[in-house]
Coordinates of C-alpha atoms in Angstrom, one line a residue:
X209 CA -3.4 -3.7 18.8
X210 CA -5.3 -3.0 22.0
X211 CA -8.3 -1.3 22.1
X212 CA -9.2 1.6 24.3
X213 CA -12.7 2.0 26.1
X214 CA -14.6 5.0 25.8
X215 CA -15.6 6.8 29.3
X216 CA -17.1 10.2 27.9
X217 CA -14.9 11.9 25.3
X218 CA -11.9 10.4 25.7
X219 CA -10.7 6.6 26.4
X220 CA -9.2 4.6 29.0
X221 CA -6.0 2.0 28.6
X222 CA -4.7 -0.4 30.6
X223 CA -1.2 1.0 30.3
X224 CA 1.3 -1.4 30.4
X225 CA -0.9 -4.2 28.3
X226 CA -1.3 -0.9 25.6
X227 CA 2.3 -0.6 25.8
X228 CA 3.1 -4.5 25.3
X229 CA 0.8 -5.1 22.6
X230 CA 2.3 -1.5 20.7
X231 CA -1.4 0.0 20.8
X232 CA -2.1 2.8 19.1
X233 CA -4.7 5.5 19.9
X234 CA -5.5 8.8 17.7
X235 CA -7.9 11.5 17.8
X236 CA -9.3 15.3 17.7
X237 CA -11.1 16.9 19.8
X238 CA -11.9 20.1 21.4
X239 CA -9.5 21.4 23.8
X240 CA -12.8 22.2 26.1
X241 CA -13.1 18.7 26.8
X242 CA -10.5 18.9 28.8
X243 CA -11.7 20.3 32.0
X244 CA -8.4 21.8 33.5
X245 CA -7.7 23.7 30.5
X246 CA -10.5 25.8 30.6
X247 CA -9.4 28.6 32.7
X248 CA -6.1 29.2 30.2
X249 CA -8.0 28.8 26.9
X250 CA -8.9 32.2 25.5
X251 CA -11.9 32.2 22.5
X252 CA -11.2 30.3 18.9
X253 CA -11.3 26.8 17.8
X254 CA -9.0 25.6 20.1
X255 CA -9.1 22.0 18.6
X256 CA -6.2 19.1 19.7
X257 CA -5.3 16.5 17.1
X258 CA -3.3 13.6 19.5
X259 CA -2.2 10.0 19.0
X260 CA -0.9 7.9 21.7
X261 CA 1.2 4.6 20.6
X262 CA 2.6 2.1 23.4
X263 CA 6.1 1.2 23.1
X264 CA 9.7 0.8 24.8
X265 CA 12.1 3.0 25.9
X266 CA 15.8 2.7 25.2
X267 CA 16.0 0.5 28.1
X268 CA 13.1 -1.4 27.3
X269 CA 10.8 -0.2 30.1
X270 CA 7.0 -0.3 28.9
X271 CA 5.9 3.7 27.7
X272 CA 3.4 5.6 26.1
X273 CA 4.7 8.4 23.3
X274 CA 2.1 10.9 23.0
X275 CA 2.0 13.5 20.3
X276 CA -0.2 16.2 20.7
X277 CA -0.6 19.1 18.3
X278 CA -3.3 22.2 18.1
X279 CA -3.5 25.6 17.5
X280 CA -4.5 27.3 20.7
X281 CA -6.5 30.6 22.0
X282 CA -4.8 31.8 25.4
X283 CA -4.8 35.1 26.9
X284 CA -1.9 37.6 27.0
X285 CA -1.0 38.4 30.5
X286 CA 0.1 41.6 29.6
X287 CA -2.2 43.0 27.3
X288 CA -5.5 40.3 28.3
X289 CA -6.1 40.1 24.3
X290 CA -5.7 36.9 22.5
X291 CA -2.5 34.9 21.5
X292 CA -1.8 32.2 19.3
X293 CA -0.4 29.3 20.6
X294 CA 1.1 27.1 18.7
X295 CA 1.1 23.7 20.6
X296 CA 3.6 20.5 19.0
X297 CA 4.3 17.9 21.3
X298 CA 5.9 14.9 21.5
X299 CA 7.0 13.3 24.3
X300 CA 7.8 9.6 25.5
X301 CA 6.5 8.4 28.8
X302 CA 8.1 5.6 30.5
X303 CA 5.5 3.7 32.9
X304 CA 6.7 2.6 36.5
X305 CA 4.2 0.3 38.4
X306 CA 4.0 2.7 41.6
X307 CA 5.4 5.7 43.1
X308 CA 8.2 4.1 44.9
X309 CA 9.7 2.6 41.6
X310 CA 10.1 5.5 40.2
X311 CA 12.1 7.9 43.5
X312 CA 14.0 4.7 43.5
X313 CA 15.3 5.4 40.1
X314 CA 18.4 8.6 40.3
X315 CA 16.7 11.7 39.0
X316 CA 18.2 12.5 35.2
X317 CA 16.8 15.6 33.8
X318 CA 17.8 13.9 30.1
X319 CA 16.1 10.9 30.6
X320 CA 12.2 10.4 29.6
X321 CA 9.8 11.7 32.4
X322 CA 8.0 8.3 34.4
X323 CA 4.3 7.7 35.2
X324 CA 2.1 5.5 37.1
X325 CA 0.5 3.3 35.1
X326 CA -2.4 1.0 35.8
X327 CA -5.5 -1.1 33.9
X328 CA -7.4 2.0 34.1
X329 CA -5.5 5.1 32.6
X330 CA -7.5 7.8 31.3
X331 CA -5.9 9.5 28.1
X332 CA -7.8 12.7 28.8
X333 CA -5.4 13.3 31.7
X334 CA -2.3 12.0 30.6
X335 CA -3.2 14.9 27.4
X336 CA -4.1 17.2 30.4
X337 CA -1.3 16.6 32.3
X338 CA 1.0 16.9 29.3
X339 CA -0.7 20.2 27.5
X340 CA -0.8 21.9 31.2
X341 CA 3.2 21.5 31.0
X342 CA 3.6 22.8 27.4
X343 CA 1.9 25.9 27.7
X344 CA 3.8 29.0 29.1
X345 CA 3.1 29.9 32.8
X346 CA 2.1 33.3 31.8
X347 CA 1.7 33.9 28.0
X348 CA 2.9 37.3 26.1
X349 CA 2.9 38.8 23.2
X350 CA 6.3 39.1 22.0
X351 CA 5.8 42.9 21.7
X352 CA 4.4 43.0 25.1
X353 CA 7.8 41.2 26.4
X354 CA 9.5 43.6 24.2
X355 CA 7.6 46.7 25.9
X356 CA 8.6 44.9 29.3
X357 CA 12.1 44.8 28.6
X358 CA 11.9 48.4 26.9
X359 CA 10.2 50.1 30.3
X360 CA 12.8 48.4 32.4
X361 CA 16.1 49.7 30.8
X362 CA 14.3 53.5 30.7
X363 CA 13.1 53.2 34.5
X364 CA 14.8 55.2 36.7
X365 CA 16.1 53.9 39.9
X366 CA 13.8 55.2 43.1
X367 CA 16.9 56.1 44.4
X368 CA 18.6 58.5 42.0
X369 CA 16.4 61.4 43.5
X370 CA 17.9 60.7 47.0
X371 CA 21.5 59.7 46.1
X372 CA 20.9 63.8 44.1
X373 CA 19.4 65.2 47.3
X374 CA 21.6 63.6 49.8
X375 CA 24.7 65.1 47.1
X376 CA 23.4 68.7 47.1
X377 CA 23.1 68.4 50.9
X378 CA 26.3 67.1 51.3
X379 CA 27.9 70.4 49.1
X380 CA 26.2 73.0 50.8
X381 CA 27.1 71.7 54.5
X382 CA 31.0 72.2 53.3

């Protein structure tokens, strides 16, 4: 199993040895730590368990599954009070040795997604990277969606006054 080397609160892996040797990686830590989160993260515990285990794809490509779970604080866009997230992930990561190998490859929105991997991956932003993607673009209540959806069947069209106006206009000119 290979091990990972600590830089600050999370590791680093050489991804494609991590992935050859089936390493395995686990932890919990507060979703603070990870500095691109900050700004969606509303107050509470906000705490991520992960695990990151090296492996094979169905093809045998080296990869990385990462599973990621949490119970998260964000902010309702709507109402700017706090919602509960509830984050689960798990999601395979196949690992292409540069850029080009991976546009080379036909784009298949069923097949796993492809990284760059190197001897110095850091697992705080492949959890970054994957958590960012998880987490609605711009979280609601689902009351507040409700309300949404409510207000927009009842509003009136800006237009109905006119269409009226331009009708009574229309009458009396006969």
């Amino acid at each position: 199993m290979a091990k990972a080397h600590p830089v600050g609160r999370f590791s680093q892996i050489d991804g494609f040895r991590f992935s050859a040797v089936a390493g395995r990686l686990e932890g919990r830590s507060p979703a603070a730590d990870l500095g691109r989160l900050q700004d969606l993260l509303g107050p509470g515990s906000n705490e991520i368990e992960y695990e990151i285990a090296g492996s094979r794809d169905d093809m045998g490509r080296p990869a990385l599954r990462l599973r990621v779970t949490g119970d998260l604080q964000l902010t309702c866009q709507r109402c700017l009070k706090p919602l509960a997230f509830a984050l689960r992930l798990d999601e395979l990561l196949v690992l292409a040795k540069s850029e080009a190998e991976i546009e080379a490859e036909p784009v298949d929105p069923e097949s796993p997604d492809r990284v760059v991997a190197g001897k110095e991956m850091d697992v705080g932003t492949l959890l970054e990277d994957e958590i960012l993607l998880a987490i609605p673009f711009a979280p609601r209540h689902e009351e507040c969606s409700r309300r949404d959806a409510d207000r927009g069947e009842a509003k009136p069209s800006p237009f109905a006054e006119l269409r009226g106006l331009l009708d009574k206009g229309g009458r009396a000119g006969n």
